[in-house]
Coordinates of C-alpha atoms and ligand atoms in Angstrom, one line a residue:
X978 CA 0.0 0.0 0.0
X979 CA 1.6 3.3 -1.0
X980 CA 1.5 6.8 0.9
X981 CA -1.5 8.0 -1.1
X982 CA -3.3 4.6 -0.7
X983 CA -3.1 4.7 3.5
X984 CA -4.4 8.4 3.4
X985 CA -7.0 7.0 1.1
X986 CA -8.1 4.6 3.5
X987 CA -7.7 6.9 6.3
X988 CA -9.8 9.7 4.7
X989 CA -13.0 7.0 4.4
X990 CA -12.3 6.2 8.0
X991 CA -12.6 9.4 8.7
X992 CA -15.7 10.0 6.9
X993 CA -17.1 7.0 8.4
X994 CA -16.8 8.3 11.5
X995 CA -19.2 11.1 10.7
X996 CA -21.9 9.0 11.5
X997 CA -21.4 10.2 14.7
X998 CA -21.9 13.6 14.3
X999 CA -25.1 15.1 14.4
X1000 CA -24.8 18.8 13.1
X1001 CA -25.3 19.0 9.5
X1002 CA -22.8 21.7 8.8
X1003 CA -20.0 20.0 10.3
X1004 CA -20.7 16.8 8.6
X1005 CA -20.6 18.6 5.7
X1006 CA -17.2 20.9 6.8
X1007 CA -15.6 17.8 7.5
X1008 CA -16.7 16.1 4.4
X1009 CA -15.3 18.7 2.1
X1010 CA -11.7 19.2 4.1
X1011 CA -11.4 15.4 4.6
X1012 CA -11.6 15.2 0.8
X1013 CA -10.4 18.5 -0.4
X1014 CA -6.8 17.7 1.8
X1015 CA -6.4 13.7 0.1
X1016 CA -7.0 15.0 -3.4
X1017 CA -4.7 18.0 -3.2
X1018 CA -7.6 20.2 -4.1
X1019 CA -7.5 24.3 -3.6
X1020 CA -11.1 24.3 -2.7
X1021 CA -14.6 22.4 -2.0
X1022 CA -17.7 23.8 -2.4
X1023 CA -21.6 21.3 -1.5
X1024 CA -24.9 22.4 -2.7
X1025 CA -27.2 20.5 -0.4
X1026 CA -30.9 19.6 -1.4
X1027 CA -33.6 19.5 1.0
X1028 CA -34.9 16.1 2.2
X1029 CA -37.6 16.5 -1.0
X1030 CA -34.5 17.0 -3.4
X1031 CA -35.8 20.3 -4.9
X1032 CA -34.8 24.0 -2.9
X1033 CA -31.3 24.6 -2.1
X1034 CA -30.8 24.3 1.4
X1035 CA -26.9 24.8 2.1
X1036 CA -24.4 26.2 0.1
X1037 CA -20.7 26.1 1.8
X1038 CA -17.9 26.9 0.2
X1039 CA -14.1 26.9 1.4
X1040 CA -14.1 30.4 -0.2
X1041 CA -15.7 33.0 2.2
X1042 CA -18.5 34.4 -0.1
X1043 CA -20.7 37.3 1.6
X1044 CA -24.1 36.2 1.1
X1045 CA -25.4 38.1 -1.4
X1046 CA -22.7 36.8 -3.6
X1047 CA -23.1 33.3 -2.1
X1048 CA -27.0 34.0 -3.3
X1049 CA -25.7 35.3 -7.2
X1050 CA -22.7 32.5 -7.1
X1051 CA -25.3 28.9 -6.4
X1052 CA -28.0 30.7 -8.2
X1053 CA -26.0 30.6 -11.4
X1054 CA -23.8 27.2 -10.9
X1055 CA -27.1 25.8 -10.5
X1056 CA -28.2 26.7 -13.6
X1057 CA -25.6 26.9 -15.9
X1058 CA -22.5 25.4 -14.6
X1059 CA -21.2 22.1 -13.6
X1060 CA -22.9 21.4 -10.0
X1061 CA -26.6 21.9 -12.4
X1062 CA -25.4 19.1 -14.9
X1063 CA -24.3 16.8 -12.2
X1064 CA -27.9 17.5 -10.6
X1065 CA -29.5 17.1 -14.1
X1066 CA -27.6 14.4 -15.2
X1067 CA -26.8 12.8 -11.8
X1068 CA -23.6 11.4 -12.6
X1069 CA -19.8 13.0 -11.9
X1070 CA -18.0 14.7 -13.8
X1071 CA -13.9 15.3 -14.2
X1072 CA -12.7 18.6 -16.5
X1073 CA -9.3 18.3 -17.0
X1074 CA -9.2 21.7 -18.0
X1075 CA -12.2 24.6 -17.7
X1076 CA -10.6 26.6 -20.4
X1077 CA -12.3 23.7 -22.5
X1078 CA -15.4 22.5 -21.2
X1079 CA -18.4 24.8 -21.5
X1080 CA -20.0 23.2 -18.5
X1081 CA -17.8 25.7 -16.5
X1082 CA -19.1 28.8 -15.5
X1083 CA -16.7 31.6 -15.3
X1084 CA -18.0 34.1 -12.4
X1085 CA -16.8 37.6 -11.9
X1086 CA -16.2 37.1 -7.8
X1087 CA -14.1 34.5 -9.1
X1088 CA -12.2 35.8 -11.2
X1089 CA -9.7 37.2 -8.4
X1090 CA -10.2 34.5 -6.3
X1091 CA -9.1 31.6 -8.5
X1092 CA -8.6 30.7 -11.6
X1093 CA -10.1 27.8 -11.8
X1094 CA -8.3 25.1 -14.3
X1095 CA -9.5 21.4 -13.1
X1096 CA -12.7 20.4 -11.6
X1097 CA -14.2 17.2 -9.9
X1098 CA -17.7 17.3 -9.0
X1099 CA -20.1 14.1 -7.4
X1100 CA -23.0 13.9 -6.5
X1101 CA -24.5 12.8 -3.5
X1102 CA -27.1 10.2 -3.5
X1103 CA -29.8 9.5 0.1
X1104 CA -31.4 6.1 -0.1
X1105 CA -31.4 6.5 -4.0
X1106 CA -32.6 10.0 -4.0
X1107 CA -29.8 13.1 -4.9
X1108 CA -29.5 15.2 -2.4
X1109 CA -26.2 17.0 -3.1
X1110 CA -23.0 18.0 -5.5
X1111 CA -19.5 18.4 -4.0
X1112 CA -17.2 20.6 -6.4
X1113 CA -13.7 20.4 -6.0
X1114 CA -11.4 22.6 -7.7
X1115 CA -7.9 23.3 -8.9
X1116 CA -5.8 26.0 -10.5
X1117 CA -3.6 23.7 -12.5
X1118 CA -5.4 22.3 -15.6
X1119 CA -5.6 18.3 -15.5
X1120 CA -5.0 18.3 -11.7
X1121 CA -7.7 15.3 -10.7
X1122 CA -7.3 11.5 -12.3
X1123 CA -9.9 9.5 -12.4
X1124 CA -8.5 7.5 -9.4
X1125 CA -9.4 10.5 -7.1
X1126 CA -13.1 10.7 -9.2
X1127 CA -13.3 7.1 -7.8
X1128 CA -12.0 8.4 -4.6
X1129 CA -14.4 10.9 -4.1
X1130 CA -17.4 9.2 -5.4
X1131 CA -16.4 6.3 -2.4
X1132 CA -16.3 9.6 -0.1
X1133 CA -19.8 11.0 -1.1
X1134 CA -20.8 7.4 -0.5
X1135 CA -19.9 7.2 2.6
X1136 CA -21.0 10.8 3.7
X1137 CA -24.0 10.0 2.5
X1138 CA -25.7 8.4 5.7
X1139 CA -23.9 10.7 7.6
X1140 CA -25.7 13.3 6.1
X1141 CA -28.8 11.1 5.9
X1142 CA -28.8 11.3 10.1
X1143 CA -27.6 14.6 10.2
X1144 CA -30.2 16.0 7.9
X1145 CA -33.1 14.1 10.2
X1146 CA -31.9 15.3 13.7
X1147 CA -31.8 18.9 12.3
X1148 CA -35.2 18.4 10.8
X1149 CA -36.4 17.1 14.3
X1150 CA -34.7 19.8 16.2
X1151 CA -36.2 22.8 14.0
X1152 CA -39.7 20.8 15.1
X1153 CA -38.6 21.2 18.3
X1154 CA -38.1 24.8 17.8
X1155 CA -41.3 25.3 16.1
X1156 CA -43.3 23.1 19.5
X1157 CA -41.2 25.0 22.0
X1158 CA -41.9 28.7 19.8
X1159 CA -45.6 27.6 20.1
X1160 CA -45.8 26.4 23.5
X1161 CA -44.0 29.4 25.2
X1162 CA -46.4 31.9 22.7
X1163 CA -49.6 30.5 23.6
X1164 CA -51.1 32.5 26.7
X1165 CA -52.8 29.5 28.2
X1166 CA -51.4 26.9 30.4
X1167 CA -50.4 24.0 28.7
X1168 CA -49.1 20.5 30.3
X1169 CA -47.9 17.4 28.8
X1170 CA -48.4 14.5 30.9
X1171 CA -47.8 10.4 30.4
X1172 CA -49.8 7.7 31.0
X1173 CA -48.6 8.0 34.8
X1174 CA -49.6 11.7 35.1
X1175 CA -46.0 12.6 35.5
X1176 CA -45.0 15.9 33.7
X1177 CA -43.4 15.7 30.8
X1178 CA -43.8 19.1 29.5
X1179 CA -44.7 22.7 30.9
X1180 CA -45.1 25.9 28.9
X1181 CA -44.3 29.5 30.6
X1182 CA -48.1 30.5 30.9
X1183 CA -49.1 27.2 32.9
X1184 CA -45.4 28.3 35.3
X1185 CA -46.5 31.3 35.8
X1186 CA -50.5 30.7 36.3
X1187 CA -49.3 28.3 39.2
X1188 CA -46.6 30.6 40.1
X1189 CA -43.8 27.2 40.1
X1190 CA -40.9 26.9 38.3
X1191 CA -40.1 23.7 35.7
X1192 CA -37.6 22.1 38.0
X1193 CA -40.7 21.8 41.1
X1194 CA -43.1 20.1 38.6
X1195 CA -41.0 18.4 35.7
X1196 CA -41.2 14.6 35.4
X1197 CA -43.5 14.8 38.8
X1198 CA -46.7 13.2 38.8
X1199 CA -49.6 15.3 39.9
X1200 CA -50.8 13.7 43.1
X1201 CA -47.1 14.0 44.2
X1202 CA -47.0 17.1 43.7
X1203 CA -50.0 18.1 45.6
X1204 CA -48.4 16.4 48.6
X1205 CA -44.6 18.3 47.5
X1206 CA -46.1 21.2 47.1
X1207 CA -48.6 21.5 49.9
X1208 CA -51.4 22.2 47.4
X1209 CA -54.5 19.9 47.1
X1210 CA -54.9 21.7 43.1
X1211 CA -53.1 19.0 41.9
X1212 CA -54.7 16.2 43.7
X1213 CA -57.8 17.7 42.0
X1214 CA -56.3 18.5 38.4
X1215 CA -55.1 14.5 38.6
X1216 CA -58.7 13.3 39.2
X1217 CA -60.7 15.8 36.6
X1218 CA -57.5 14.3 34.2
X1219 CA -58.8 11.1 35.5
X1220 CA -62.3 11.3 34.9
X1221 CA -61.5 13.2 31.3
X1222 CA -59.6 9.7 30.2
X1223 CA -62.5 7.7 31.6
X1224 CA -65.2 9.5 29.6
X1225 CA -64.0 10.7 26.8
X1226 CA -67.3 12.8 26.5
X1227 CA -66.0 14.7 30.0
X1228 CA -62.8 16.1 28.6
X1229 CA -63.8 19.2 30.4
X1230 CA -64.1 20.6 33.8
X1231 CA -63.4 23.3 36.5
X1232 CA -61.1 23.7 38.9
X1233 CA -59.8 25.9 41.6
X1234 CA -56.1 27.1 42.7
X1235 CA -57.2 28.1 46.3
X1236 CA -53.7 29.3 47.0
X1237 CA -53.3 31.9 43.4
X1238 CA -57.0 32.4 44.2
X1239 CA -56.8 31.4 40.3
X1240 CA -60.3 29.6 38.3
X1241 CA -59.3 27.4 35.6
X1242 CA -61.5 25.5 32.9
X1243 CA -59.2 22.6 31.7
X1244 CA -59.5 20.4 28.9
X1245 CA -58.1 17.2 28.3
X1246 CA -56.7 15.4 25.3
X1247 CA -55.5 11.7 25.3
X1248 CA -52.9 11.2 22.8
X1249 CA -52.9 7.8 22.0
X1250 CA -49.8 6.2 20.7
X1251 CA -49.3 2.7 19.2
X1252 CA -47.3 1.3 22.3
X1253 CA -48.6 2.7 25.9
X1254 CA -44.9 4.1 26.9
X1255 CA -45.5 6.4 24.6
X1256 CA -49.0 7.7 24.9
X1257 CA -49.3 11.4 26.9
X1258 CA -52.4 13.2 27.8
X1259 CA -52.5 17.2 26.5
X1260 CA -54.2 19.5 29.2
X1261 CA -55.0 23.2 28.4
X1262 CA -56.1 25.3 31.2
X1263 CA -57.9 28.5 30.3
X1264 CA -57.5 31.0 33.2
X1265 CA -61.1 32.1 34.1
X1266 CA -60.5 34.1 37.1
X1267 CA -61.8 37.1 36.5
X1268 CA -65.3 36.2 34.9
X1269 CA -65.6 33.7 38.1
X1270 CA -64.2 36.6 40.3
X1271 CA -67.4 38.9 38.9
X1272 CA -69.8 36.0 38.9
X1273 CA -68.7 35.4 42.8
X1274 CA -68.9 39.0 43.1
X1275 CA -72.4 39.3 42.0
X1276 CA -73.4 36.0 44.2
X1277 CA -71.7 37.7 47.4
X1278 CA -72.6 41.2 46.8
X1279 CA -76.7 39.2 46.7
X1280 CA -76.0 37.5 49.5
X1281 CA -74.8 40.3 51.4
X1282 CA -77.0 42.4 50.7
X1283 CA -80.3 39.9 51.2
X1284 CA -78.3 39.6 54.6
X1285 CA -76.9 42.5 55.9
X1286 CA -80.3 44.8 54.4
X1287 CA -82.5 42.4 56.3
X1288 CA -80.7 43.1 59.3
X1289 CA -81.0 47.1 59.4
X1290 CA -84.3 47.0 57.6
X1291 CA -85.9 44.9 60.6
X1292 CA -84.1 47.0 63.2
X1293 CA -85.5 50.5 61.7
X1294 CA -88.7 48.9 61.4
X1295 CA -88.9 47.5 65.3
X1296 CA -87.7 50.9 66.4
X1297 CA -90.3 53.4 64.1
X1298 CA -92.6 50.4 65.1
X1299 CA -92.0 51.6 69.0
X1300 CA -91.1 55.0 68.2
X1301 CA -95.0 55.5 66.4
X1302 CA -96.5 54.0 69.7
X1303 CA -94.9 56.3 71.6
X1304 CA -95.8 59.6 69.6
X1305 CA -99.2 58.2 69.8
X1306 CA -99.0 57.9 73.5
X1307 CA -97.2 61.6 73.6
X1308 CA -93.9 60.3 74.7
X1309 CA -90.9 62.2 72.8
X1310 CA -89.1 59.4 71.3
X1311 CA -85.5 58.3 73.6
X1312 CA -82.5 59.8 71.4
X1313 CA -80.5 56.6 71.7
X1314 CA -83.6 55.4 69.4
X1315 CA -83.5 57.6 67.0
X1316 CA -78.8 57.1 67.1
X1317 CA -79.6 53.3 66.6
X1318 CA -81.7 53.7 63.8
X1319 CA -79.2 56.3 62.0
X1320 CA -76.6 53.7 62.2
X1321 CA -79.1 51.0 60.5
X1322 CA -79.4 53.3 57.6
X1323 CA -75.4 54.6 57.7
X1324 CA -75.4 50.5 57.2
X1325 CA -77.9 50.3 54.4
X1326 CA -76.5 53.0 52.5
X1327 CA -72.9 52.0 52.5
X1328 CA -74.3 48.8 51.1
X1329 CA -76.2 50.3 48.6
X1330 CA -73.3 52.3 47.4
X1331 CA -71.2 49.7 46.8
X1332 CA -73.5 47.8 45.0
X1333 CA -73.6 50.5 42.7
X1334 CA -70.5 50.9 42.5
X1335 CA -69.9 47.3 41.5
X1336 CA -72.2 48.0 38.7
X1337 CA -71.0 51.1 37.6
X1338 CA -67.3 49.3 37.5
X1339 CA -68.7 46.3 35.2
X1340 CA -70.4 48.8 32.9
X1341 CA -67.1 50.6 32.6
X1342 CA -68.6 53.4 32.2
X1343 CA -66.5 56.0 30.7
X1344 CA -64.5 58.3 32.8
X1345 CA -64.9 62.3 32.9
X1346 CA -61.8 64.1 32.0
X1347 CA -62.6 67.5 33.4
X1348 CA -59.9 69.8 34.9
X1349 CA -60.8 71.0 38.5
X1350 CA -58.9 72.1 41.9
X1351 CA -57.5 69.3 43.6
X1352 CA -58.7 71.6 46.8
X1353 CA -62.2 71.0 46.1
X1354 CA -61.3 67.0 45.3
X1355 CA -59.9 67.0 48.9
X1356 CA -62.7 69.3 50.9
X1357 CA -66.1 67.5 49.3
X1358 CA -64.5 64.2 50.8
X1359 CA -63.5 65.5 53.8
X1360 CA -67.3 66.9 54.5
X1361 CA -68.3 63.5 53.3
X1362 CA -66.2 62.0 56.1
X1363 CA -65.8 64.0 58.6
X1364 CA -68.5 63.0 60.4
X1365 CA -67.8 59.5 60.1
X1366 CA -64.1 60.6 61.9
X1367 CA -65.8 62.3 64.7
X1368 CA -67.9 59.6 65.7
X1369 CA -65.0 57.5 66.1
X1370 CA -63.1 60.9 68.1
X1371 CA -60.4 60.5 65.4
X1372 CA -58.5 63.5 64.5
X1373 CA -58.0 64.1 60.9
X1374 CA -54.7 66.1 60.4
X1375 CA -54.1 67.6 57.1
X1376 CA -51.2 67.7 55.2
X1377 CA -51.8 69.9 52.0
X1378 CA -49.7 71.3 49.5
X1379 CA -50.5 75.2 48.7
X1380 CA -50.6 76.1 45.5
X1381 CA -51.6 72.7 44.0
X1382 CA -52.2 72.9 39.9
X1383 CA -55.5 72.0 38.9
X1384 CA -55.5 67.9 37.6
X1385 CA -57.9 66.2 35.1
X1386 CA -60.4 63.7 35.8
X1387 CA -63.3 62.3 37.0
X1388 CA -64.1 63.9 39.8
X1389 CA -67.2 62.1 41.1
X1390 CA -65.3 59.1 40.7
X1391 CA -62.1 60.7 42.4
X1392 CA -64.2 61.4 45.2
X1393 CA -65.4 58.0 45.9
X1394 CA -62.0 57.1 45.6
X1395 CA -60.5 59.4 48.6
X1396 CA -63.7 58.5 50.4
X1397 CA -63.0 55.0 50.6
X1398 CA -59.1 55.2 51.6
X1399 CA -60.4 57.6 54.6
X1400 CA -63.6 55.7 55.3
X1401 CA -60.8 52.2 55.3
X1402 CA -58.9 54.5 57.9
X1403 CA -61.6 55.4 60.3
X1404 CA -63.3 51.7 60.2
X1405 CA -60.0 50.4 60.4
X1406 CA -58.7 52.3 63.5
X1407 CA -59.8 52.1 66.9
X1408 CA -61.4 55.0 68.9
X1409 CA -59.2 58.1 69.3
X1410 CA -56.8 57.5 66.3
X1411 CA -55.2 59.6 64.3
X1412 CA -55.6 60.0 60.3
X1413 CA -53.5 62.3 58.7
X1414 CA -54.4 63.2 55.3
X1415 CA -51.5 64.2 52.6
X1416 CA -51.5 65.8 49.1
X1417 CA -48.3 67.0 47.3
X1418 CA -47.7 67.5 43.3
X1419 CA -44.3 66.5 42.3
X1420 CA -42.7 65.0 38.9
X1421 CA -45.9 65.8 37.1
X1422 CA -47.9 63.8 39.7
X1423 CA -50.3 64.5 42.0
X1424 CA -49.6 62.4 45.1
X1425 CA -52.5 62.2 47.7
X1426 CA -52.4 59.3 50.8
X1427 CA -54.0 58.3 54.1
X1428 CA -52.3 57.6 57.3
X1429 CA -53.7 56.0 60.2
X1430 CA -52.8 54.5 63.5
X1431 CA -54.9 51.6 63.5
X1432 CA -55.1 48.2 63.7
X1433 CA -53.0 47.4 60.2
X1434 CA -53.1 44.2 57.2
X1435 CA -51.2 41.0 58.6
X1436 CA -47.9 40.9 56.5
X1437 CA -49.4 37.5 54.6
X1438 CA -52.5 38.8 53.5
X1439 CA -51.3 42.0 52.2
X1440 CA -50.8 40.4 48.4
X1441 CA -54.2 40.4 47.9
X1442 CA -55.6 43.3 49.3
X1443 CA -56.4 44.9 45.7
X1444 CA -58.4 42.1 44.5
X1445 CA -62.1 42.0 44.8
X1446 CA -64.1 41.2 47.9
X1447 CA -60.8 40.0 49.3
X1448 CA -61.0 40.6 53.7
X1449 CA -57.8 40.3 55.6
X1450 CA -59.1 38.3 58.6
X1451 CA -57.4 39.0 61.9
X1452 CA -59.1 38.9 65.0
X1453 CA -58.5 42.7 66.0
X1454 CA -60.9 43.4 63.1
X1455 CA -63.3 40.4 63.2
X1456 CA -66.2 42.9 64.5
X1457 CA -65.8 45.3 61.3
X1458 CA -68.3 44.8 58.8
X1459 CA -67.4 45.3 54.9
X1460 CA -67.8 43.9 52.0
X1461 CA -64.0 43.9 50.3
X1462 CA -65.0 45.8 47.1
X1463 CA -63.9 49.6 48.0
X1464 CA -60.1 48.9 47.6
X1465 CA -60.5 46.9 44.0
X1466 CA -62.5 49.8 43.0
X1467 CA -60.1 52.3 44.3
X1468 CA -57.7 50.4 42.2
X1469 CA -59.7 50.2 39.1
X1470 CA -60.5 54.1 39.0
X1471 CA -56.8 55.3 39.8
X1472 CA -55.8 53.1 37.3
X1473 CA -57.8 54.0 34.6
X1474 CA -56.7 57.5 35.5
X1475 CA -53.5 56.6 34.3
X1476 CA -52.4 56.2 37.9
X1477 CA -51.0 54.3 40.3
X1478 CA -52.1 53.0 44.1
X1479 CA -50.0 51.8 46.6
X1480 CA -49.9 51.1 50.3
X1481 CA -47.6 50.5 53.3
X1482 CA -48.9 48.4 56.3
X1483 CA -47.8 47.3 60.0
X1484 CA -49.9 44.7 61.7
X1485 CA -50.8 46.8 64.8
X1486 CA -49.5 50.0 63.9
X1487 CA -51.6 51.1 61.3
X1488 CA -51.8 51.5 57.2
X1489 CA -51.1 54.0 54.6
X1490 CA -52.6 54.0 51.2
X1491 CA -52.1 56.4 48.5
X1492 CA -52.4 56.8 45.0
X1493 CA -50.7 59.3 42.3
X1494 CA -52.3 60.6 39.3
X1495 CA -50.3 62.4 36.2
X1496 CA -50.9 65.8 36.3
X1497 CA -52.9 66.2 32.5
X1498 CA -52.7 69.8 31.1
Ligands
ADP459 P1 -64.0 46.5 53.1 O1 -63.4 47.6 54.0 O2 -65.4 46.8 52.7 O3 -63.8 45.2 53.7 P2 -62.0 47.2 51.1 O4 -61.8 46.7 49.8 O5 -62.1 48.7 51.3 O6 -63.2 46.5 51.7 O7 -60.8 46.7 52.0 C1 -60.3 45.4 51.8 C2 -59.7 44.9 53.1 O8 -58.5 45.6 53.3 C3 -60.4 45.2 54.4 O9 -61.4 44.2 54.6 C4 -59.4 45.3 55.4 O10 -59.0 44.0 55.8 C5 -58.2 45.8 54.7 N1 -58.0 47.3 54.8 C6 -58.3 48.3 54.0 N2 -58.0 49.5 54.4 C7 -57.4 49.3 55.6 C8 -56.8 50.1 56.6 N3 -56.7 51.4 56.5 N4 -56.3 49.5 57.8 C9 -56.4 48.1 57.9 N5 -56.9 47.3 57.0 C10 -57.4 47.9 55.9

């Protein structure tokens, strides 16, 4: 065996070993240097065809092309030079010299390059179907013999299952792209489990509706997790996922995150398979928290005010009931009466008013943009609320900025708003508190807040103290009656203002809520 012979052999060996390799471009890097160095070419250039042997997938070429000339260059080789007539006639070709063949094309970027003299170009056949040319070229005129043709086709041969494997796993990985692209774009949750209920997959929306990360629920099964996790929402997504597998006519159903206070309508899809290892059931949650938060809303906002209006009602009714016998009788009615019975209806209409404004909020009605003084903002709700203050001998300090600019908005609906942070302060503070009221304009904002000494939001519960009908319970404020809408509300108005709200609370020191509004001119 000569010199040339061993690096013959040692070039197919090394080709052979591309099996191995996985990424298309270095399989095909390696493919052209392995046989570009044991022919003593100058250069290699491969036009690879897509699995369906038509578009032009790849076009690598030792030369460093940009790509529009890359684009110009295959374009043109394709359909005029040698790599086309390989294609066409799928056979290799040898030119001893390019001078004399017209098969060669002569490009302008080439020119400079290389002057190209001798060519040897194979093709590249997959399981009987072409799926590539490799060109390889030299200056020198009659530079390839047909023992390196022979060579070369072996080489292509060999490369070709390579390239085969290659060309698959890259196919299977850009799936992958295209599953992962869809599963981290769609907004709702989405979990792949197998037969065993373990997860398999996870998609962002369905981390972040359960507020987890992948490594606490990937390759767990559900009923594990409830137990891992503390959270009985998995125990109960595992046996609707049951039932759903059971029936395939129940591939729906409802469920509850008690702990992200989160509603979710799930449904269920059993991928079958041909063997059972490889099966996997699809479940889509939709989030449907907010219509259930308003439908709970409603059903609590009825109850509450069957209940608590049936209360105040009957107590105003016993008392005018004795109140009328008296006045009959010529008896003044006893004051303590007639303070009983004003508290009843201080009751009835803070219930009423909420209702309303519960209504008002789902009709979204349309807010007022009307400049006024942020004075008169502040004074209307202090009259409304003074009162309310002195009953509970509360002192209201004030805090005012002179010479505040007049701010655009809804002023009704600005007033409610300030009502209900200072009507949260007085309920919320014992007798003989203090509430100190502040508004300051700064940055373009109008910055107004509440202070007050009272009885404050445990540190636990104050994630949720924005959202509807929530109630921090603590025992200091057990005896306070309220139905958890004024806040959300608050929220909702300030926000629609363009605004922001924001408190700071102490569990037996007391609360400060605020809000900021841009300054609109
Ligand atoms: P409501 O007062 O009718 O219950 P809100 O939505 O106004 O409803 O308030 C929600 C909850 O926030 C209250 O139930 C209470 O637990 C807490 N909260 C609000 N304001 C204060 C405050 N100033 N001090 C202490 N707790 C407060």
């Amino acid at each position: 065996m000569n010199v040339s012979d061993k690096s013959h052999v040692e070039m197919l060996v090394q080709i052979a070993r591309l099996l191995a390799t996985l990424d298309l471009d270095d399989v095909l890097w390696q493919t052209i240097n392995l046989t570009t160095q044991t022919v003593g070419a100058a250069r290699g250039t491969f036009f690879l065809l897509d699995e369906h042997g038509e578009t032009l997938q790849r076009f690598i070429a030792a030369q460093n092309y940009d790509p529009e000339t890359r684009q110009i260059v295959s374009r043109r080789i394709l359909e005029q030079g040698l790599a086309g007539w390989v294609m066409a006639h799928q056979q290799s070709a040898l030119i001893d010299d390019t001078a004399t063949d017209p098969r060669w094309v002569v490009l302008d970027a080439e020119k400079e390059l290389l002057r190209v003299r001798s060519v040897l170009c194979v093709p590249f056949f997959v399981e009987g179907e072409l799926r590539g040319v490799m060109t390889l070229e030299h200056p020198q005129p009659r530079h390839f013999t047909p023992e390196h043709l022979r060579l070369v086709e072996a080489a292509a041969h060999q490369a070709a299952a390579s390239l085969r494997n290659a060309q698959l796993f890259d196919r299977v990985q850009a799936q992958q792209r295209q599953l992962q692209a869809v599963l981290d774009g769609i907004s709702e949750g989405l979990l792949v489990l197998d037969t065993e209920l373990c997860v398999r997959l996870v998609n962002p929306a369905a981390l972040r509706l359960f507020g987890v990360t992948e490594a606490t629920v990937l390759g767990f099964n559900l009923e594990v997790l409830a137990e891992q996790l503390a959270n009985p929402f998995y125990a109960r997504l595992a046996e609707g996922v049951k039932a759903a597998i059971q029936d395939a006519a129940n591939n729906r159903f409802e469920v509850r995150d008690n702990l992200t206070k989160r509603d979710f309508v799930v449904n269920v899809a059993n991928v079958s398979a041909k063997r059972a290892a490889e099966g996997g059931i699809v479940i889509a949650l939709n989030d449907v928290s907010s219509l259930k938060d308003l439908t709970r809303l409603k059903t609590h906002m009825i109850q509450m005010a069957s209940h608590d209006l049936k209360n105040p009602i009957g107590v105003l009714r016993n008392y005018l009931d004795v109140i009328r016998a008296e006045v009959k009788g010529g008896v003044l009615p006893d004051p303590m009466f007639l303070e009983n019975m004003y508290k009843s209806l201080a009751r009835m209409e803070s219930l009423v008013v909420n209702l309303l404004d519960i209504q008002r909020a789902e009709d979204a009605e349309p807010l007022k943009r009307e400049p006024f003084d942020p004075y008169d903002l502040i004074n209307a709700s202090l009259e409304d609320m003074m009162p309310s203050a002195r009953m509970h001998n509360q002192t209201v300090v004030q805090n005012i900025q002179p010479n505040l600019r007049p701010i655009k908005g809804d002023f009704d609906r600005l007033r409610e708003v300030i009502n209900n942070l200072i009507d949260n302060a007085v309920k919320y503070t014992p007798q003989g508190g203090t509430i100190s009221i502040s508004a300051y304009a700064e940055d373009e904002r109008f910055t107004f807040s509440v202070k007050d000494t009272g009885y404050g939001i445990p540190a636990d519960q104050q994630a949720a103290i924005f959202q509807p009908y929530f109630r921090a319970t603590q025992a200091s404020t057990a005896h306070i009656s309220g139905t958890g809408v004024g806040l959300s509300l608050v929220k909702e108005v300030i926000e629609r203002h363009g605004g922001q709200v924001w408190f700071i609370s102490k569990e037996g020191q007391g609360s400060t809520f605020g809000f900021w509004l841009p300054i609109l001119t």
